[in-house]
Short mmCIF file of C-alpha atoms in Angstrom, two decimals:
data_model
loop_
_atom_site.label_atom_id
_atom_site.label_comp_id
_atom_site.label_asym_id
_atom_site.label_seq_id
_atom_site.Cartn_x
_atom_site.Cartn_y
_atom_site.Cartn_z
CA UNK A 2 59.94 108.22 95.67
CA UNK A 3 59.97 105.11 97.81
CA UNK A 4 63.01 104.75 100.19
CA UNK A 5 64.53 101.24 100.98
CA UNK A 6 66.50 100.26 103.95
CA UNK A 7 68.90 97.53 104.57
CA UNK A 8 69.09 95.47 107.74
CA UNK A 9 71.66 92.81 109.03
CA UNK A 10 70.99 90.38 111.80
CA UNK A 11 74.09 88.78 112.92
CA UNK A 12 72.43 86.07 115.02
CA UNK A 13 74.75 84.13 117.24
CA UNK A 14 78.11 84.78 115.79
CA UNK A 15 81.81 85.03 116.87
CA UNK A 16 84.63 86.78 115.19
CA UNK A 17 86.63 84.35 113.17
CA UNK A 18 90.37 85.16 113.82
CA UNK A 19 91.45 83.61 110.58
CA UNK A 20 88.55 84.05 108.08
CA UNK A 21 87.15 87.32 107.08
CA UNK A 22 83.43 86.42 107.26
CA UNK A 23 82.12 89.71 108.22
CA UNK A 24 84.17 91.60 105.81
CA UNK A 25 83.00 89.47 103.14
CA UNK A 26 79.26 90.17 104.20
CA UNK A 27 79.99 93.80 104.20
CA UNK A 28 81.80 93.65 100.82
CA UNK A 29 78.97 91.76 99.18
CA UNK A 30 75.81 92.93 100.84
CA UNK A 31 76.62 96.17 102.57
CA UNK A 32 76.65 98.94 103.61
CA UNK A 33 73.44 98.31 105.99
CA UNK A 34 71.42 101.02 107.52
CA UNK A 35 70.89 99.02 110.61
CA UNK A 36 72.39 95.89 112.08
CA UNK A 37 71.57 93.91 115.24
CA UNK A 38 74.89 92.44 116.53
CA UNK A 39 75.37 90.28 119.65
CA UNK A 40 77.36 91.80 122.65
CA UNK A 41 76.77 89.15 125.38
CA UNK A 42 77.27 85.56 126.48
CA UNK A 43 81.11 85.74 125.72
CA UNK A 44 82.71 84.42 128.94
CA UNK A 45 84.56 82.03 129.36
CA UNK A 46 86.13 82.95 126.19
CA UNK A 47 87.63 79.56 125.52
CA UNK A 48 84.14 78.05 125.25
CA UNK A 49 82.17 80.83 123.86
CA UNK A 50 84.54 82.43 121.39
CA UNK A 51 83.42 80.56 118.24
CA UNK A 52 79.71 81.20 118.68
CA UNK A 53 79.63 84.60 120.59
CA UNK A 54 81.48 87.97 120.54
CA UNK A 55 82.35 90.30 123.16
CA UNK A 56 81.57 94.02 122.98
CA UNK A 57 84.93 95.08 121.36
CA UNK A 58 84.29 92.29 118.74
CA UNK A 59 80.97 93.47 118.04
CA UNK A 60 82.36 96.86 117.15
CA UNK A 61 84.77 95.31 114.79
CA UNK A 62 81.82 93.29 113.28
CA UNK A 63 79.80 96.67 112.88
CA UNK A 64 82.76 98.17 110.93
CA UNK A 65 83.40 95.02 108.89
CA UNK A 66 79.82 94.84 107.65
CA UNK A 67 79.78 98.65 106.94
CA UNK A 68 76.85 99.27 109.25
CA UNK A 69 75.69 102.87 109.53
CA UNK A 70 74.04 102.18 112.92
CA UNK A 71 74.12 99.06 115.05
CA UNK A 72 72.20 97.87 118.21
CA UNK A 73 73.50 95.41 120.73
CA UNK A 74 71.55 92.18 121.21
CA UNK A 75 72.13 88.87 122.89
CA UNK A 76 72.62 90.10 126.49
CA UNK A 77 70.60 90.58 129.70
CA UNK A 78 67.80 88.32 129.00
CA UNK A 79 69.01 84.96 130.42
CA UNK A 80 72.01 84.31 132.58
CA UNK A 81 73.97 82.38 129.89
CA UNK A 82 77.54 83.11 130.63
CA UNK A 83 80.23 84.02 133.29
CA UNK A 84 80.18 87.81 132.71
CA UNK A 85 77.91 89.94 134.82
CA UNK A 86 74.56 90.64 132.94
CA UNK A 87 75.18 94.32 133.09
CA UNK A 88 78.62 94.20 131.69
CA UNK A 89 78.09 94.02 127.89
CA UNK A 90 76.41 97.46 127.50
CA UNK A 91 79.01 99.14 129.63
CA UNK A 92 81.95 97.49 127.70
CA UNK A 93 80.36 98.41 124.43
CA UNK A 94 79.99 101.99 125.46
CA UNK A 95 83.62 102.09 126.46
CA UNK A 96 84.73 100.41 123.23
CA UNK A 97 82.66 102.89 120.96
CA UNK A 98 84.27 105.79 122.72
CA UNK A 99 87.79 104.45 122.38
CA UNK A 100 87.38 103.33 118.64
CA UNK A 101 85.83 106.77 118.00
CA UNK A 102 88.69 108.77 119.68
CA UNK A 103 90.99 106.85 117.49
CA UNK A 104 89.11 107.77 114.29
CA UNK A 105 89.05 111.36 115.30
CA UNK A 106 92.83 111.16 116.11
CA UNK A 107 93.41 109.55 112.55
CA UNK A 108 91.23 112.28 111.02
CA UNK A 109 93.31 115.07 112.71
CA UNK A 110 96.63 113.28 111.47
CA UNK A 111 95.28 113.27 108.06
CA UNK A 112 94.33 116.82 108.10
CA UNK A 113 97.84 117.73 109.52
CA UNK A 114 99.40 115.79 106.59
CA UNK A 115 97.06 117.45 104.06
CA UNK A 116 97.84 120.93 105.29
CA UNK A 117 101.59 120.24 105.01
CA UNK A 118 101.36 119.06 101.28
CA UNK A 119 98.78 121.92 100.47
CA UNK A 120 95.51 119.84 100.30
CA UNK A 121 92.75 122.15 101.55
CA UNK A 122 90.95 120.55 104.50
CA UNK A 123 88.17 123.13 104.65
CA UNK A 124 85.53 122.62 101.85
CA UNK A 125 84.22 126.26 102.19
CA UNK A 126 85.12 129.06 99.71
CA UNK A 127 87.68 126.65 97.83
CA UNK A 128 87.19 128.25 94.49
CA UNK A 129 88.01 131.77 95.77
CA UNK A 130 91.05 130.62 97.55
CA UNK A 131 92.72 128.20 95.22
CA UNK A 132 91.68 129.35 91.70
CA UNK A 133 91.47 126.88 88.83
CA UNK A 134 93.14 124.18 90.77
CA UNK A 135 90.32 124.17 93.41
CA UNK A 136 88.42 121.34 91.86
CA UNK A 137 91.44 118.97 91.81
CA UNK A 138 92.37 119.87 95.25
CA UNK A 139 88.99 119.48 96.51
CA UNK A 140 88.62 116.05 94.77
CA UNK A 141 91.79 115.00 96.44
CA UNK A 142 90.50 116.17 99.85
CA UNK A 143 87.28 114.25 99.36
CA UNK A 144 89.37 111.11 98.53
CA UNK A 145 91.40 111.53 101.80
CA UNK A 146 88.16 111.88 103.90
CA UNK A 147 86.45 108.87 102.22
CA UNK A 148 89.44 106.77 103.12
CA UNK A 149 88.95 107.39 106.95
CA UNK A 150 86.59 104.99 108.66
CA UNK A 151 83.12 106.35 109.78
CA UNK A 152 82.46 107.17 113.30
CA UNK A 153 80.90 104.06 115.22
CA UNK A 154 77.14 104.47 115.93
CA UNK A 155 76.44 101.56 118.04
CA UNK A 156 73.82 101.68 120.81
CA UNK A 157 72.07 99.50 123.24
CA UNK A 158 68.14 99.09 123.49
CA UNK A 159 67.29 97.73 126.90
CA UNK A 160 64.20 95.89 127.51
CA UNK A 161 61.08 97.89 126.92
CA UNK A 162 62.94 100.49 125.10
CA UNK A 163 62.56 101.18 121.30
CA UNK A 164 65.02 102.31 118.69
CA UNK A 165 63.20 105.79 118.31
CA UNK A 166 63.94 106.46 121.95
CA UNK A 167 67.67 106.47 121.21
CA UNK A 168 69.46 109.71 120.39
CA UNK A 169 70.03 110.30 116.78
#
């Protein structure tokens, strides 16, 4: 069987505040296996905002286009903007950690609520524990889990590296 993969190249892009461009791309064409999303040349914001995004906005784009994995582009090649050239990867890493911590916290809250209302949160041995209602409860649990956003997998590939060198 042949396997196909989908790739999204964002190019020079900003994060429109009043138009759901990236959500539309994700809804119509996503999910993507890999996306290349810009993370640099965002300062000064008043000048760069319409055509470049900062690392926090890049993470939002990653989520909006429903990318399974993204790599940061558009940084550290030329001195194009006011932010230090080494800043975008650091800010991206910090934002990925922050967003993933929020997702994990949300998952814990969903699990706590599911436990309170009797929806099993463990998928093992469901049949034996809950009898004939197991399939229905298991389906409800799967629906809860599917509503949670996936963890953000967004990396930086520095000059001279390849995507194969990144941890999986």
